[in-house]
PDB file of C-alpha atoms in Angstrom:
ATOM      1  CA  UNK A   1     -11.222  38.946 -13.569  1.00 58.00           C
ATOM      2  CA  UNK A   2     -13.570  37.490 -10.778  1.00 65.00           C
ATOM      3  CA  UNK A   3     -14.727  33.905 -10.598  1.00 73.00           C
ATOM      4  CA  UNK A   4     -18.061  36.000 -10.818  1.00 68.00           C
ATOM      5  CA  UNK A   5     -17.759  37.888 -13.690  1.00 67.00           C
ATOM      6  CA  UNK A   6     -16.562  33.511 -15.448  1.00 80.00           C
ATOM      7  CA  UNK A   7     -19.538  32.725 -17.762  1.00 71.00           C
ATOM      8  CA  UNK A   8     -21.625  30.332 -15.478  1.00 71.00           C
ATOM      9  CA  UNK A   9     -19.957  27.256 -16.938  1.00 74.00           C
ATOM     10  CA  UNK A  10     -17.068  28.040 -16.022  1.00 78.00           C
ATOM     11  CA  UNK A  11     -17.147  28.662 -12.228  1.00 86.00           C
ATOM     12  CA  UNK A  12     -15.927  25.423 -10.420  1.00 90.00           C
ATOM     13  CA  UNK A  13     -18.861  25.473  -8.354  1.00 90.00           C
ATOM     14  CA  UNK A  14     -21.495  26.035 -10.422  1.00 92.00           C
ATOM     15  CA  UNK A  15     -19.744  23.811 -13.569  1.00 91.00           C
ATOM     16  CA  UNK A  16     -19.947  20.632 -10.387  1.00 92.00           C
ATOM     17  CA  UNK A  17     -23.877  21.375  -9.927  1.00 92.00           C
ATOM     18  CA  UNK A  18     -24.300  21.179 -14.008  1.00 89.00           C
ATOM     19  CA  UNK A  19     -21.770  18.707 -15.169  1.00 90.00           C
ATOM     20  CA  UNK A  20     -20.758  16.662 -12.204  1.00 92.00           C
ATOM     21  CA  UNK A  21     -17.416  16.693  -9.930  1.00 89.00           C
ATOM     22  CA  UNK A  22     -15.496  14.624 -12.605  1.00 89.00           C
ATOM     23  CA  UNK A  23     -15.537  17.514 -15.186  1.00 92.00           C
ATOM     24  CA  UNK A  24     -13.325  19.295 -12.853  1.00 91.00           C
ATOM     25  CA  UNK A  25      -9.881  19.589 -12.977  1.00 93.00           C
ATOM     26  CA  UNK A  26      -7.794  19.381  -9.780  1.00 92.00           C
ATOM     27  CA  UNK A  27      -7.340  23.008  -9.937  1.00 93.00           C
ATOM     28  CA  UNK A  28     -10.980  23.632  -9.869  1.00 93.00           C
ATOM     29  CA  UNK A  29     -11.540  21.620  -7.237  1.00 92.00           C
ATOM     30  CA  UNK A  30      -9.285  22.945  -4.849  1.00 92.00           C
ATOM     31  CA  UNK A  31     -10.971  26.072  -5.711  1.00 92.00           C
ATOM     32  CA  UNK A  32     -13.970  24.822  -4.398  1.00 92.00           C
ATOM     33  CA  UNK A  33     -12.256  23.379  -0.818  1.00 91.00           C
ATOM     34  CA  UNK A  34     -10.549  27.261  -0.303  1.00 91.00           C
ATOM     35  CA  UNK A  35     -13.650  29.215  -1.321  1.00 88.00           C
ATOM     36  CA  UNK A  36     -11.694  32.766  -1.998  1.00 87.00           C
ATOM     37  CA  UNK A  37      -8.320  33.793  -3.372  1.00 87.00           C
ATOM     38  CA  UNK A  38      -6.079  36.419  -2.291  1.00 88.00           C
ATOM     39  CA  UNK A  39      -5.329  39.587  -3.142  1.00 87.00           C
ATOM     40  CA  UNK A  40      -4.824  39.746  -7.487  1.00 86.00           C
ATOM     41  CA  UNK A  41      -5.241  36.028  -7.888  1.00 89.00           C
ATOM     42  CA  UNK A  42      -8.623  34.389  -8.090  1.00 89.00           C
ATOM     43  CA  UNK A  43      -9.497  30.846  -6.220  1.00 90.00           C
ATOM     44  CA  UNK A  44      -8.775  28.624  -9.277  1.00 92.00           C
ATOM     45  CA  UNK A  45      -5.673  30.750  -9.941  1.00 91.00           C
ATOM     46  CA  UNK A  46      -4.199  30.127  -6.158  1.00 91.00           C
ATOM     47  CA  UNK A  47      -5.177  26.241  -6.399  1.00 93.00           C
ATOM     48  CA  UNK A  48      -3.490  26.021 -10.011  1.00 94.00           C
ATOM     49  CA  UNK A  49      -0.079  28.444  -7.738  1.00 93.00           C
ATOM     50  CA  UNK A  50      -0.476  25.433  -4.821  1.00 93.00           C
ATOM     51  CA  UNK A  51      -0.784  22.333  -7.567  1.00 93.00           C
ATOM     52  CA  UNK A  52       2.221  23.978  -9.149  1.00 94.00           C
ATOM     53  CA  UNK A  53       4.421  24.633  -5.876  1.00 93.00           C
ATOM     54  CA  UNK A  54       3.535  21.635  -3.818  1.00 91.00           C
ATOM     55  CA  UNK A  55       3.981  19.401  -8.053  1.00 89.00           C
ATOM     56  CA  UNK A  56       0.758  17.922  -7.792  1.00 86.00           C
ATOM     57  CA  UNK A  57      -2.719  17.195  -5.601  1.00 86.00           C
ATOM     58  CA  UNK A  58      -1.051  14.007  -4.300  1.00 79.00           C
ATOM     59  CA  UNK A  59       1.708  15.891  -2.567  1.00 82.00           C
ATOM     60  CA  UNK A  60      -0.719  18.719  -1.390  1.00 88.00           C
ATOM     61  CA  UNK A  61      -3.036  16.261   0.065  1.00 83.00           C
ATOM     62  CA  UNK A  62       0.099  14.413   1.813  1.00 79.00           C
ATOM     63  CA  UNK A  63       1.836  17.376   2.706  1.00 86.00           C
ATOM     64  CA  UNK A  64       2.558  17.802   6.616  1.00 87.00           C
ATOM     65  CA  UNK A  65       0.824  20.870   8.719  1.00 91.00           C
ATOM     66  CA  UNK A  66       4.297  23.178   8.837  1.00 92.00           C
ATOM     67  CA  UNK A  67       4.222  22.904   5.123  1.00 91.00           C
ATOM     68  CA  UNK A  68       1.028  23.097   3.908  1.00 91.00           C
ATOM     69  CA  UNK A  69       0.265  26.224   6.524  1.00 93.00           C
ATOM     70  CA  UNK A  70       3.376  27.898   5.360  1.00 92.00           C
ATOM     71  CA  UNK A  71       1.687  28.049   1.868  1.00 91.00           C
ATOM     72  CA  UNK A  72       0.286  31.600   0.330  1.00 88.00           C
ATOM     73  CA  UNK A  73      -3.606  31.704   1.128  1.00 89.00           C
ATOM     74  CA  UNK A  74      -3.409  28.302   3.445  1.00 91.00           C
ATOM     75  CA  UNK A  75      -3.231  27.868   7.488  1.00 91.00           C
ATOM     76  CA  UNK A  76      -4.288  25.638   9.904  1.00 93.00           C
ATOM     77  CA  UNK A  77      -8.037  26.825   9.288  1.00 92.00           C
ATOM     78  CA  UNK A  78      -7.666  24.904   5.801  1.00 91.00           C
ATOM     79  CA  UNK A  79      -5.107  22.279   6.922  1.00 91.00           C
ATOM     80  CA  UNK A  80      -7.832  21.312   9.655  1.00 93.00           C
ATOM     81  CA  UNK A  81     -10.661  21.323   6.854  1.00 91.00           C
ATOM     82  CA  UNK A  82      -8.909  19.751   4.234  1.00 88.00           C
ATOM     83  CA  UNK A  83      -7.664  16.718   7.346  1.00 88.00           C
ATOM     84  CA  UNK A  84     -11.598  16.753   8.089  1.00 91.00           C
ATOM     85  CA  UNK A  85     -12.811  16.001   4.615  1.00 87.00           C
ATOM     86  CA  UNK A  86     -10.468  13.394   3.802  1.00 85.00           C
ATOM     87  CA  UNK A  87     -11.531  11.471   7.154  1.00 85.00           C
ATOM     88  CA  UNK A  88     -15.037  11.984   6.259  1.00 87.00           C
ATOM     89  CA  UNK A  89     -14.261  10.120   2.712  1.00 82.00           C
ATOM     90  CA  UNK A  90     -12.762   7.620   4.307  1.00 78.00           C
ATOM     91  CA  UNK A  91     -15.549   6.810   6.637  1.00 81.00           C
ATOM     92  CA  UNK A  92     -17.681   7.149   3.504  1.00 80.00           C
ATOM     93  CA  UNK A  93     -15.893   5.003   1.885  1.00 74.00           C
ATOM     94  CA  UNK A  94     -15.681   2.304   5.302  1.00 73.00           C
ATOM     95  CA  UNK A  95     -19.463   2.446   5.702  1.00 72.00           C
ATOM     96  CA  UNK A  96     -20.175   0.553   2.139  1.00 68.00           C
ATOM     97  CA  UNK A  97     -17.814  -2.326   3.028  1.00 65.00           C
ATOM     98  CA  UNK A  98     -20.162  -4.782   4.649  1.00 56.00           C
ATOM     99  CA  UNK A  99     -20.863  -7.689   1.662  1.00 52.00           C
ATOM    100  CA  UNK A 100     -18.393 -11.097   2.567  1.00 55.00           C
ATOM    101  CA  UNK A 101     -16.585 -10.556  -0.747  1.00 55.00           C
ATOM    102  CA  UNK A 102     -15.767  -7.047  -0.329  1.00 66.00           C
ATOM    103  CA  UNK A 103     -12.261  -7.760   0.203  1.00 81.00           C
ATOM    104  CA  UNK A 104     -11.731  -9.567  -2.732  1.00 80.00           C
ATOM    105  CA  UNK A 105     -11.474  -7.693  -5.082  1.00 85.00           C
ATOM    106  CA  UNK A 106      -8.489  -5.775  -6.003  1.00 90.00           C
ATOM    107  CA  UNK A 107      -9.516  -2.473  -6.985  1.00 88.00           C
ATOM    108  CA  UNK A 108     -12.219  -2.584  -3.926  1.00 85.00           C
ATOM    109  CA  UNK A 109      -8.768  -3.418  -1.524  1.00 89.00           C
ATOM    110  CA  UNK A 110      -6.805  -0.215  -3.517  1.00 91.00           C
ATOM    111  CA  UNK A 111      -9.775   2.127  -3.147  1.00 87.00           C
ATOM    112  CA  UNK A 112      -9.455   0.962   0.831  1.00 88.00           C
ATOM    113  CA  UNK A 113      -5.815   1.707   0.920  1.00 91.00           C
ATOM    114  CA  UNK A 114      -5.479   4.491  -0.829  1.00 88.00           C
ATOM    115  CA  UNK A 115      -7.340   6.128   1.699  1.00 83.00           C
ATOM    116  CA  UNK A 116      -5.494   4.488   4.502  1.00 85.00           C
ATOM    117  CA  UNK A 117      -1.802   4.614   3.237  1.00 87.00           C
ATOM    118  CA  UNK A 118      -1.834   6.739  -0.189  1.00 84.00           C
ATOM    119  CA  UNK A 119      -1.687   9.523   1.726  1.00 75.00           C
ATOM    120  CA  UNK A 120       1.736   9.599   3.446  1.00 77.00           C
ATOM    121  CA  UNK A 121       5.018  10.848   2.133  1.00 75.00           C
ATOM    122  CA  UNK A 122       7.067   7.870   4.015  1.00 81.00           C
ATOM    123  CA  UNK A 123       7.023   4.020   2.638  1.00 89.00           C
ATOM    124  CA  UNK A 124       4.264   1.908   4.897  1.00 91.00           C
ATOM    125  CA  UNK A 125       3.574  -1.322   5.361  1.00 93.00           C
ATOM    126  CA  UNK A 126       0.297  -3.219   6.497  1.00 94.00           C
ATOM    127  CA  UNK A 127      -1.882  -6.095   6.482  1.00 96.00           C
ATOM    128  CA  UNK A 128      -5.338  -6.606   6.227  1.00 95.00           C
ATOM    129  CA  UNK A 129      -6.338  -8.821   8.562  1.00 95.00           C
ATOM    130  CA  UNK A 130      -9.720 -11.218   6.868  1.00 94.00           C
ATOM    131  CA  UNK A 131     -12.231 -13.751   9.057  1.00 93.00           C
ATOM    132  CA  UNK A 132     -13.008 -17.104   6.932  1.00 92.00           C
ATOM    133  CA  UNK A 133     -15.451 -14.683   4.713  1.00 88.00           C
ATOM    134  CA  UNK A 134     -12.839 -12.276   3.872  1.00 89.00           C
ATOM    135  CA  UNK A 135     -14.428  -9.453   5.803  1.00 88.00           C
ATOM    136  CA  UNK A 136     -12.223  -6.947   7.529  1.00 88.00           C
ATOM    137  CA  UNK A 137     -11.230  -7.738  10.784  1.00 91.00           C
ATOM    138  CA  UNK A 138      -8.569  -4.781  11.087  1.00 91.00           C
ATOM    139  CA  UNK A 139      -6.378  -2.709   8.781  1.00 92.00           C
ATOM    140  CA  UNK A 140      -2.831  -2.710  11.135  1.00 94.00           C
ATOM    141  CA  UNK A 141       0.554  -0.960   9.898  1.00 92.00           C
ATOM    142  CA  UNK A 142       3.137  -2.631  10.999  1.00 91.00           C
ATOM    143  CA  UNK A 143       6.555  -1.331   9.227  1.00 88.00           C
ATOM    144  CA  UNK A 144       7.608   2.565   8.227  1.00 83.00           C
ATOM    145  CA  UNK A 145      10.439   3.435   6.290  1.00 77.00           C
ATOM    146  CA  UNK A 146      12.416   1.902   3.661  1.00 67.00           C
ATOM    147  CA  UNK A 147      10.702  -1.707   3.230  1.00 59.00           C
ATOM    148  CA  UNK A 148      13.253  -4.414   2.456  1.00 53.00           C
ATOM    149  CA  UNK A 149      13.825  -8.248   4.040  1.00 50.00           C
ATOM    150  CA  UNK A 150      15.312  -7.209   6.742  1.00 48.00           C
ATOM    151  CA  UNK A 151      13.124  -4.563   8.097  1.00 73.00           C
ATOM    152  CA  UNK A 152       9.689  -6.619   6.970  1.00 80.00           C
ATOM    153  CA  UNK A 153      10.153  -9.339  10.367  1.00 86.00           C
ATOM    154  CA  UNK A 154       7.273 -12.461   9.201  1.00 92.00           C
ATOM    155  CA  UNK A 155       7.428 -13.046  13.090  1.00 92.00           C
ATOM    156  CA  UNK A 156       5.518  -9.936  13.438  1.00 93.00           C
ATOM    157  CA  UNK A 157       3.291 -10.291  10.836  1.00 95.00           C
ATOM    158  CA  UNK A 158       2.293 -14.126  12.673  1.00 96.00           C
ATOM    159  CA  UNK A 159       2.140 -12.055  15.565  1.00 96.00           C
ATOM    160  CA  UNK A 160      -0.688  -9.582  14.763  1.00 96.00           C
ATOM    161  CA  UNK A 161      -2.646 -12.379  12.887  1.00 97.00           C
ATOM    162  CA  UNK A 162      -2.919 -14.579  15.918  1.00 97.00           C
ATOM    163  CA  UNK A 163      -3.821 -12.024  18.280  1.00 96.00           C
ATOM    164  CA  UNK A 164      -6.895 -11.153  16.044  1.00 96.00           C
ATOM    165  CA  UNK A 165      -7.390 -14.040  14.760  1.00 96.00           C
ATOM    166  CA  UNK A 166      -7.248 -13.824  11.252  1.00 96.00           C
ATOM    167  CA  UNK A 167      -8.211 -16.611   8.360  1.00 96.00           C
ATOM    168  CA  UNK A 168      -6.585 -14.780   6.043  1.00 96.00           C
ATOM    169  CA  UNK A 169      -4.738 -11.520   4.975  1.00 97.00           C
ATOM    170  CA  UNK A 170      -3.825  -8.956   2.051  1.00 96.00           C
ATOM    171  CA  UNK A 171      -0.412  -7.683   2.108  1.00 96.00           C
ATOM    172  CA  UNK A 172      -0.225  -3.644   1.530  1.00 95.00           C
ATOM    173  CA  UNK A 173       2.631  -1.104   1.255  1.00 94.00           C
ATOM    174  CA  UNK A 174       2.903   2.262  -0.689  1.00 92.00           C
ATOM    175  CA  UNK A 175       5.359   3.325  -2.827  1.00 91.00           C
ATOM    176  CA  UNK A 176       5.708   7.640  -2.051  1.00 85.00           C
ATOM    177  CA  UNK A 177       7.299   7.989  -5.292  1.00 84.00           C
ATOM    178  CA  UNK A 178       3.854   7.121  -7.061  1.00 86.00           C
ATOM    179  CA  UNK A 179       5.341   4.321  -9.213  1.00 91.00           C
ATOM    180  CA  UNK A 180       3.562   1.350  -7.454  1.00 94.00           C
ATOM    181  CA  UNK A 181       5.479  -1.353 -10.135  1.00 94.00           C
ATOM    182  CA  UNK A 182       6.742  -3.934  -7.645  1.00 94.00           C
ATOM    183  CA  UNK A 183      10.297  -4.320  -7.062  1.00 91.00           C
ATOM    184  CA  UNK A 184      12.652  -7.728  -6.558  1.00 92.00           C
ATOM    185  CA  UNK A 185      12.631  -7.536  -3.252  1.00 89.00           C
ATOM    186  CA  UNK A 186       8.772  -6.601  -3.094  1.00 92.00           C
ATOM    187  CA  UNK A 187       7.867 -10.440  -4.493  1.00 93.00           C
ATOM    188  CA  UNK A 188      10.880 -11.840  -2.301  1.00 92.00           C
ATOM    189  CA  UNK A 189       8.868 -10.234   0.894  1.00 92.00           C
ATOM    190  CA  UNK A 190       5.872 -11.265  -0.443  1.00 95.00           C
ATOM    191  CA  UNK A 191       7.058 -15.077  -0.801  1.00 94.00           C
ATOM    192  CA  UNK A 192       9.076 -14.985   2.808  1.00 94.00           C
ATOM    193  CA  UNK A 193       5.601 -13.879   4.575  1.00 95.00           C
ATOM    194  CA  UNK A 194       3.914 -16.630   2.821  1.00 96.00           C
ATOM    195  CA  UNK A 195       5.962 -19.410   3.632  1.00 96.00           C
ATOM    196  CA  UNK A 196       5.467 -18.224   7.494  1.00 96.00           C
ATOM    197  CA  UNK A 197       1.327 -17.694   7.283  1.00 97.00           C
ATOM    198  CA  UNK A 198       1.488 -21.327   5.470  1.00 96.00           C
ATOM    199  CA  UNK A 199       2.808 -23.086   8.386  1.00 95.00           C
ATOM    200  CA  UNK A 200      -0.323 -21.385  10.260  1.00 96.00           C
ATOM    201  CA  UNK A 201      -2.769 -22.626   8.161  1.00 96.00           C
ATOM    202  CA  UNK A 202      -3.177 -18.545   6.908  1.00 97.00           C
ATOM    203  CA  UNK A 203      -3.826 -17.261   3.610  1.00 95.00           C
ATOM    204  CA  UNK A 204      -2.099 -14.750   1.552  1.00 96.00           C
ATOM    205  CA  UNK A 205      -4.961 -13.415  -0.782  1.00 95.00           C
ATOM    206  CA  UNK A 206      -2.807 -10.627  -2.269  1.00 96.00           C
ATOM    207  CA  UNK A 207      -0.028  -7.948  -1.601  1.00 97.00           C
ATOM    208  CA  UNK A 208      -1.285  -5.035  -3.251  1.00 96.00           C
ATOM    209  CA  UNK A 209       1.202  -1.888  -3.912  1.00 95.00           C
ATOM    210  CA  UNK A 210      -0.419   2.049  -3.870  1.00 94.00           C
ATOM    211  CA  UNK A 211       0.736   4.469  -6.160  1.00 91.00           C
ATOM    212  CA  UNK A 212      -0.503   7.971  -6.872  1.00 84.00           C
ATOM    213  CA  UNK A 213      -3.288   9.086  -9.038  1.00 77.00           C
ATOM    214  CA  UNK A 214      -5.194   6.229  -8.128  1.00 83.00           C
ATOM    215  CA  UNK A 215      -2.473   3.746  -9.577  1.00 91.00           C
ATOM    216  CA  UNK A 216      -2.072   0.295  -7.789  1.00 95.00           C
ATOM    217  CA  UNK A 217      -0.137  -3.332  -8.634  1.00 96.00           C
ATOM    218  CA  UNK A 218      -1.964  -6.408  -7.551  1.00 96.00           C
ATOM    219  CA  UNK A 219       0.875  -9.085  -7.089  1.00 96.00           C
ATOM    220  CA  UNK A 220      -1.868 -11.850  -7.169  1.00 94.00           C
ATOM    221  CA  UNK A 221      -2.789 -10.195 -10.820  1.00 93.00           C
ATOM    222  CA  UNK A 222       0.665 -10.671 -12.053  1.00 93.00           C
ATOM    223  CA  UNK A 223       0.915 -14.660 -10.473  1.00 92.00           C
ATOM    224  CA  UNK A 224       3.451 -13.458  -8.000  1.00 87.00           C
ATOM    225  CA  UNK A 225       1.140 -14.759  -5.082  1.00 84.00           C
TER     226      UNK A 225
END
C-alpha cells in the first residue's frame, strides 16, 4: 500500500505537521529526508531496509560516501543532501552559542560535540579551546585513532592552547562503539593533560566522552577532573 492511501496520521510527513518531529520514529524520518521508495517498497519501508542494513541511524548518518551510495534507493544525490542537512544543524546549532556560560554546561558541550565528533566511525580527540569567559575560541582535533597515553602527546595539547590563547579548555573524544563509559586509561589521559595545562596557569573544565543516541560521560560529573 502507498504512503497515500496511510490514514493521514500515519504519513511521516503529515504525522510531523500534527504531532511534532519527536513522534517520529527514525524510520519515519528518514522517510521524510528520501521522499519516495522504490519499486514494491514504500519510503518508510526502504528507511526501516537502510536502519536495518546499515544497524542503526547512527551508523547511517556516519557511514562514508562508497557505502552509503552503494545502498538500494541511495546515491550521491542523497549522500550530498543528507551531508548538507547535517551541516546546516550544526550551524543551527553554532549560531545560539553566544551567552559567556555557554560552555559550561555539560549537556550544552555534548550537544556541541555530538555534532562535531559523534559523527565519525574512527576514535577522535579534541579540545575546546575557552577565553577567561568560557566562550569558544576554537573546537581543534588533534588525535585520530586508537586514543591511549602514548598517542594523546600533552606537548601538543600546550601547543594549540598557546597559539590561540586559551584560559581554559574541555577535553573531548568519542567512543565509535557508542558506549561513551570512560575507560582507565581515559581518566589517566585526562590527569596527564592536567598536570601539563597546570604548569600554564590553564584550566581543565571537563573531558567529556560522546556516545551514540545522544549518550555522553562528563568526567567532571563523576569527580574525575
Amino acid at each position: 500500500m502507498a504512503i497515500s492511501d496511510w490514514h493521514e496520521n500515519d504519513r511521516p510527513r503529515e504525522k510531523l505537521l500534527k504531532f511534532g518531529e519527536a513522534s517520529l520514529s527514525d524510520a519515519e524520518l528518514l522517510a521524510i529526508f528520501l521522499r519516495t521508495g522504490i519499486k514494491g517498497r514504500s519510503a518508510v519501508e526502504l528507511a526501516q531496509d537502510l536502519l536495518n542494513q546499515f544497524g542503526s541511524l547512527h551508523q547511517l548518518l556516519n557511514a562514508n560516501e562508497a557505502d552509503f551510495c552503494q545502498a538500494k534507493g541511495l546515491g550521491q544525490a542523497k549522500y550530498a543532501g543528507l551531508r548538507a542537512v547535517l551541516e546546516m544543524a550544526k550551524r543551527h546549532f553554532e549560531s545560539g552559542l553566544s551567552s559567556s556560560d555557554a560552555f559550561t554546561n555539560p549537556s550544552t558541550c555534548a550537544n556541541y560535540l555530538h555534532l562535531h565528533i559523534g559523527n565519525t566511525n574512527r576514535e577522535t580527540f579534541a579540545v575546546l579551546l575557552l577565553n577567561q569567559k568560557h566562550q569558544l575560541i576554537d573546537l581543534v582535533s588533534l588525535f585520530t585513532g586508537t586514543l591511549n597515553q602514548a598517542s594523546v602527546h600533552p606537548r601538543e595539547v600546550v601547543k594549540v592552547v598557546l597559539e590561540k590563547d586559551a584560559a581554559a579548555v574541555i577535553l573531548a573524544h568519542n567512543h565509535p562503539s557508542g558506549d561513551p563509559t570512560p575507560s582507565q586509561s581515559d581518566v589517566n589521559i585526562t590527569r596527564k593533560i592536567k598536570a601539563a595545562l597546570t604548569l600554564i596557569d590553564v584550566r581543565v573544565l571537563d573531558h567529556i566522552i560522546i556516545g551514540n543516541g545522544g549518550r555522553f560521560e562528563s568526567l567532571q560529573q563523576r569527580g574525575e577532573v
